[in-house]
Coordinates of C-alpha atoms in Angstrom, one line a residue:
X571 CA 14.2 -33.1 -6.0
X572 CA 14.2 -34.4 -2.4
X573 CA 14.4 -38.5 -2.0
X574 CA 13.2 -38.8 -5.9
X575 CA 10.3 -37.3 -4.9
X576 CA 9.0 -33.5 -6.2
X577 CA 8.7 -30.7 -3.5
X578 CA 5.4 -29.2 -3.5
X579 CA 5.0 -25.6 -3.8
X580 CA 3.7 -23.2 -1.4
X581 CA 1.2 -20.9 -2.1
X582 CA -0.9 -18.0 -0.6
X583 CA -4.4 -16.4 -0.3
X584 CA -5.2 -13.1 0.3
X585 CA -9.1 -11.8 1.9
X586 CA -8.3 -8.4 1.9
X587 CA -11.7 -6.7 0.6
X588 CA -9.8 -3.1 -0.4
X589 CA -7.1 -2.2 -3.3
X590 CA -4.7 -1.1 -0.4
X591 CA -5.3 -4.7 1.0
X592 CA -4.1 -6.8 -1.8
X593 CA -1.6 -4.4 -3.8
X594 CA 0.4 -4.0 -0.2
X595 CA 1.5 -8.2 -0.8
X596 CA 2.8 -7.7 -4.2
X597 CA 6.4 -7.8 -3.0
X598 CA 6.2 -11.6 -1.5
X599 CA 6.1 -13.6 -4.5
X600 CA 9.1 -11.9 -6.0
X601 CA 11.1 -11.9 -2.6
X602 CA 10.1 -15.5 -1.9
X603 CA 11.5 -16.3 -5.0
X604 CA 14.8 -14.9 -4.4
X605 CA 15.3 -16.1 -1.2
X606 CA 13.9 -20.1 -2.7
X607 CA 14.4 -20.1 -6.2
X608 CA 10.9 -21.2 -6.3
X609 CA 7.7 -19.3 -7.6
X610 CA 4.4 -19.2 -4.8
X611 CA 0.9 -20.2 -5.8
X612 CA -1.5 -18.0 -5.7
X613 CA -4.1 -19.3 -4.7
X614 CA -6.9 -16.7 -4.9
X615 CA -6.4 -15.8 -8.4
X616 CA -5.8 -12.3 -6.7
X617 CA -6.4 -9.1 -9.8
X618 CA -3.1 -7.8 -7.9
X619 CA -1.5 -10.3 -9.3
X620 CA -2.2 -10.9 -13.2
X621 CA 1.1 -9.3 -14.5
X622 CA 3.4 -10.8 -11.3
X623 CA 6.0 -13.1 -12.7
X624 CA 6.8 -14.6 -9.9
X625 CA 3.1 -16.9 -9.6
X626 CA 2.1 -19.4 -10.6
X627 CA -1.9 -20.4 -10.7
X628 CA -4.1 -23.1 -10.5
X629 CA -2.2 -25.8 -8.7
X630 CA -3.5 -28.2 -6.7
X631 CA -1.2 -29.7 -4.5
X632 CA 0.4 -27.5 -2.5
X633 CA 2.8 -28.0 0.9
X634 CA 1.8 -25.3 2.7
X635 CA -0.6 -22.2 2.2
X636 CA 0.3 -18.8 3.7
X637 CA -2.7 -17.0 5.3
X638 CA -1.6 -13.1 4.9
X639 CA -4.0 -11.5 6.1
X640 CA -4.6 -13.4 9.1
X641 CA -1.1 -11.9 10.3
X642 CA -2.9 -8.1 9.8
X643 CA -6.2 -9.2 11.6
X644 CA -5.4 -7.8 15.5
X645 CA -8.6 -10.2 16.5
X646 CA -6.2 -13.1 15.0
X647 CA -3.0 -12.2 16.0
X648 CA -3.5 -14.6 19.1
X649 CA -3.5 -17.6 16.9
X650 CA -1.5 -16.4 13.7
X651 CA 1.5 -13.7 15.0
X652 CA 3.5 -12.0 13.4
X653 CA 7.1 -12.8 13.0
X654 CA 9.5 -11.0 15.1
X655 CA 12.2 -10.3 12.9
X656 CA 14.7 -7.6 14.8
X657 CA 13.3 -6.6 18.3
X658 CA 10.8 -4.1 18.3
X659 CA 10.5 -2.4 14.5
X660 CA 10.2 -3.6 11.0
X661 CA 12.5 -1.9 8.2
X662 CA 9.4 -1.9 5.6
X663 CA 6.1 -3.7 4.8
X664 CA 7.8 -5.9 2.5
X665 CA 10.1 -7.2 5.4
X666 CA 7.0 -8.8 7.3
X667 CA 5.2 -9.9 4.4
X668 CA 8.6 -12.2 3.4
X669 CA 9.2 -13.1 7.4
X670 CA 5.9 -14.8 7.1
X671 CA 7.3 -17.7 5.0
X672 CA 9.9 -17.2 6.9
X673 CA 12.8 -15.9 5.6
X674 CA 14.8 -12.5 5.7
X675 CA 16.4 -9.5 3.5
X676 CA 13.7 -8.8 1.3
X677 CA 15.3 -7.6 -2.3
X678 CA 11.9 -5.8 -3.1
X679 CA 10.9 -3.4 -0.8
X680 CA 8.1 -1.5 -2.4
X681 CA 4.7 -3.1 -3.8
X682 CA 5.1 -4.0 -7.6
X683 CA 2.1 -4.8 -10.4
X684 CA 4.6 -5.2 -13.5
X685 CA 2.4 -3.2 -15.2
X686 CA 2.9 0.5 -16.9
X687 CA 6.0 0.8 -15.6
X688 CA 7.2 2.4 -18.7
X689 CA 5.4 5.7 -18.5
X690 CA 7.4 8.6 -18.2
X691 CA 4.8 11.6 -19.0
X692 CA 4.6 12.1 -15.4
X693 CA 3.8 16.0 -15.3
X694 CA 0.7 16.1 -13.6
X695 CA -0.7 15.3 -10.1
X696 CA -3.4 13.5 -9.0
X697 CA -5.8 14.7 -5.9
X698 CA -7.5 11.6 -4.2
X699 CA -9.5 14.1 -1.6
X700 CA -12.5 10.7 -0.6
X701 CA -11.4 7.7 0.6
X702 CA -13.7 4.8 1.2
X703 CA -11.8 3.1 4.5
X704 CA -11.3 6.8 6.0
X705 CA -13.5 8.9 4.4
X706 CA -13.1 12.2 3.4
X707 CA -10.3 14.8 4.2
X708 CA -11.3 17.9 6.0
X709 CA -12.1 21.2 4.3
X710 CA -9.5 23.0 5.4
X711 CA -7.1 20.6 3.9
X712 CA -8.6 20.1 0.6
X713 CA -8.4 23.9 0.5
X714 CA -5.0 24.2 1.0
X715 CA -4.1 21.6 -1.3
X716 CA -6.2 23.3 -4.3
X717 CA -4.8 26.6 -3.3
X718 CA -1.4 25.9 -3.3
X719 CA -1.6 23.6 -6.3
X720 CA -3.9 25.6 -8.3
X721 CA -3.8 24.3 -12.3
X722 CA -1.8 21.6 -11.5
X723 CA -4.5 19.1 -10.3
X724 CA -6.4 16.4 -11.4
X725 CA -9.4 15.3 -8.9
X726 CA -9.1 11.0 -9.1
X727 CA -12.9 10.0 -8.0
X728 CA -15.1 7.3 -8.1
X729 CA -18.8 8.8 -9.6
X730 CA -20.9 9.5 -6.1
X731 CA -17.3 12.0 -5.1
X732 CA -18.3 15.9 -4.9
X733 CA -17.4 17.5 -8.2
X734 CA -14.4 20.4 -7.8
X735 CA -15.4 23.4 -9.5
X736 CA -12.7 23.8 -12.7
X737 CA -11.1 21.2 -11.7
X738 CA -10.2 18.0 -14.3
X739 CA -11.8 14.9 -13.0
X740 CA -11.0 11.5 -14.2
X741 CA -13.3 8.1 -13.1
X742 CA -11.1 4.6 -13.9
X743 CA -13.6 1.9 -14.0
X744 CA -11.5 -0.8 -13.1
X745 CA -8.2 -1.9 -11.1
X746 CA -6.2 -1.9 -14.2
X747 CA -6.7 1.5 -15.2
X748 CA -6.8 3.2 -12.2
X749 CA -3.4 1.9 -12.2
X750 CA -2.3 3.1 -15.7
X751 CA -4.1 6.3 -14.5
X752 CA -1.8 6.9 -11.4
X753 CA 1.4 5.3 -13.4
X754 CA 1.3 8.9 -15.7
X755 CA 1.4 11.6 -13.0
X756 CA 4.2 12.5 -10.9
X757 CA 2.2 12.9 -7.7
X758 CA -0.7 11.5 -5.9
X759 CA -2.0 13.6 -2.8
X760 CA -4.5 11.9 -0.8
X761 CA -6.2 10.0 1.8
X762 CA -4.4 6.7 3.4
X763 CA -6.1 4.4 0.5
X764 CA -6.3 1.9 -2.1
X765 CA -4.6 4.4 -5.0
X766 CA -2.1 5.4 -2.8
X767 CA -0.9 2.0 -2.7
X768 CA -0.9 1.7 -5.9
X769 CA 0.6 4.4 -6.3
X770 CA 3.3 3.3 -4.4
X771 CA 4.4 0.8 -6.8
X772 CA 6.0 3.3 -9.1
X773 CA 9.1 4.7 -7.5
X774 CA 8.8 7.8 -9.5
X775 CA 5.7 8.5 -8.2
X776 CA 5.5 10.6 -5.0
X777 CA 2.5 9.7 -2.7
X778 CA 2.1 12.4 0.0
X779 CA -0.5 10.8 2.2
X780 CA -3.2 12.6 4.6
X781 CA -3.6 9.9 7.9
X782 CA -7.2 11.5 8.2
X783 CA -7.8 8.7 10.9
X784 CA -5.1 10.9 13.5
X785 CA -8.1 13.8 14.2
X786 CA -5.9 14.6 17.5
X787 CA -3.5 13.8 20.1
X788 CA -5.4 11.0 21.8
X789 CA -5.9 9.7 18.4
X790 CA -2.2 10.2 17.0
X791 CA -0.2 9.6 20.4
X792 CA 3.4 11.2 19.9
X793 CA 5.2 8.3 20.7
X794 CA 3.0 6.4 17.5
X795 CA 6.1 4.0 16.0
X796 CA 5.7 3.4 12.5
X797 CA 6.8 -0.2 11.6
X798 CA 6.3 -1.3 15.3
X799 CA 5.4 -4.9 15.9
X800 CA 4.0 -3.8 19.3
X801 CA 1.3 -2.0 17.3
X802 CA -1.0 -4.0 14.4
X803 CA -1.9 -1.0 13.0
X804 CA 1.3 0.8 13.1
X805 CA 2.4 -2.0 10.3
X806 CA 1.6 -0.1 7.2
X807 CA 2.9 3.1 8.2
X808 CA 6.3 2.8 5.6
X809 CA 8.1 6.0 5.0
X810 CA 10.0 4.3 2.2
X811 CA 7.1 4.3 0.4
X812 CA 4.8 7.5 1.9
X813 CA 5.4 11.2 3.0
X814 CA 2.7 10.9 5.5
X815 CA 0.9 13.9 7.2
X816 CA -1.9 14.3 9.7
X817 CA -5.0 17.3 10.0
X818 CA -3.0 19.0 12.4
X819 CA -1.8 22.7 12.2
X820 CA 1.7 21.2 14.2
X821 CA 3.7 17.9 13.0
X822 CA 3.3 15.0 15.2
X823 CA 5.3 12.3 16.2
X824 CA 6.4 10.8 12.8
X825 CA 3.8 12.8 10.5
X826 CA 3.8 16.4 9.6
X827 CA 1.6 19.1 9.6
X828 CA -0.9 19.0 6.6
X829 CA 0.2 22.6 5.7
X830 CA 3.3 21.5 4.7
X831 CA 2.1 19.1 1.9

C-alpha cells in the first residue's frame, strides 16, 4: 500500500514466434519476484508460461508493461536498449532479462517451465539433427554424431524431417510434450533451437548445441564474445546453459570443434 492506494502490477508480453523465443524469458517472473515480492502479469497468456508460479493472468490495470522482445530486436535497439549492467558482458541470459525491469542478481539463472521436473529415467539421448531457424546440420556432422553414438540415439523430428535408417524416431505434437519428451533423456544434441531451450530448463539435461549458422571464420570471427552487449546476437550465447560447437574441423573462439561432441 502506497498513500492508501494499491500499487498496480507490472506485467510483460512476449512476440517471439519460435519455442527458443518464449522459453528463454521463463526466468523473469520468478527473479522479478524475488527481487519485488510481487508476481508479473503476463500479459500474452504465453504456453511458456502455464505451470510458472510466479504469474499472474488476466489483469487489467497494469503500471507498466515490459516489451521483451523489443530489447532482442537489433532494428529496435535504437529506441528500446538494453540495460548495461557491468561494462561490456552479461553473466547469463537471465541477467538481462531481470535488468530489464531493472533490477540485479538474478536467483534463477537457467529457463524454468515447472513442469516434469521429476523425471529421473534419463538414459537416453535425443538427436535434434533439423532445425527450423537454422536449418539443417551438415552431413558430416550428423555422421559423426550417429557413429559415435550408435544405439544410443533417438532422432526428435517434426513429420516433413528425413527418416534415419534404424534409428528410433519420436514426433511430440505439442509444446507440452515435446517438453515431457526432452525432460526423460539425459542428452539432447542438436541444432541452436527451440528444444534445446527447452532442454535447457532441466539441469540434468546436457544440451550440446551445433551453431550451424558459424559456416566459417568470416562468419564465426575469433574474437565472437558470448554474452557481449556490444553484440545483439551474441546475447543468447550462455555457456551455463550450452556446450556449444561450430562445423569446423578446429575450435573457434568460444565454440569447439564439432568432432569433439
Amino acid at each position: 500500500m502506497i498513500s492508501g492506494k494499491t500499487t498496480l502490477p507490472e506485467g510483460f508480453i512476449i512476440k517471439g514466434e519460435g519455442i527458443g523465443d518464449v522459453v528463454q524469458f521463463t526466468s523473469l517472473p520468478e527473479n522479478y519476484y524475488r527481487a519485488t515480492g510481487r508476481k508479473l502479469v503476463d500479459c500474452g497468456n504465453c504456453w511458456a508460461f502455464d505451470y510458472n508460479p510466479y504469474v499472474l493472468r488476466n489483469v487489467e490495470d497494469l503500471s507498466k508493461v515490459y516489451h521483451m522482445w523489443n530489447y532482442f530486436c537489433p532494428e529496435k535497439m535504437d529506441h528500446d536498449p538494453l540495460p548495461h549492467v557491468r561494462g561490456s558482458v552479461y553473466m547469463t541470459n537471465a541477467e538481462i532479462h531481470l535488468a530489464v525491469t531493472g533490477h540485479r542478481s538474478p536467483h534463477l539463472i537457467r529457463p524454468k517451465l515447472y513442469k516434469f521436473e521429476n523425471s529421473f529415467k534419463r538414459d537416453k539421448i535425443l538427436f535434434h539433427p533439423f532445425g527450423k531457424s537454422h536449418g539443417a546440420l551438415p552431413k558430416e556432422v550428423i555422421d559423426h554424431v550417429i557413429k559415435k553414438y550408435k544405439g544410443q540415439l533417438t532422432h526428435l523430428a517434426v513429420p516433413s524431417d528425413p527418416h534415419f535408417m534404424d534409428m528410433p524416431r519420436i514426433e511430440p505434437d505439442s509444446y507440452w510434450s515435446l517438453a515431457c519428451v526432452i525432460s526423460q533423456h539425459k542428452m539432447l544434441i542438436g541444432v541452436d533451437s527451440g528444444p534445446a531451450w527447452v532442454a535447457a530448463c532441466y539441469p540434468d539435461v546436457i544440451v550440446k548445441k551445433i551453431r550451424v549458422g558459424f559456416q566459417d571464420e568470416k562468419i564465426a570471427p575469433k574474437d565472437w564474445v558470448p554474452l557481449s552487449e556490444k553484440n545483439p546476437h551474441a546475447i543468447w550465447d550462455d555457456r551455463t546453459l550450452f556446450k556449444m560447437y561450430w562445423c569446423g574441423e578446429d575450435d573457434l573462439g568460444f565454440m569447439e570443434s564439432y568432432r569433439k561432441i
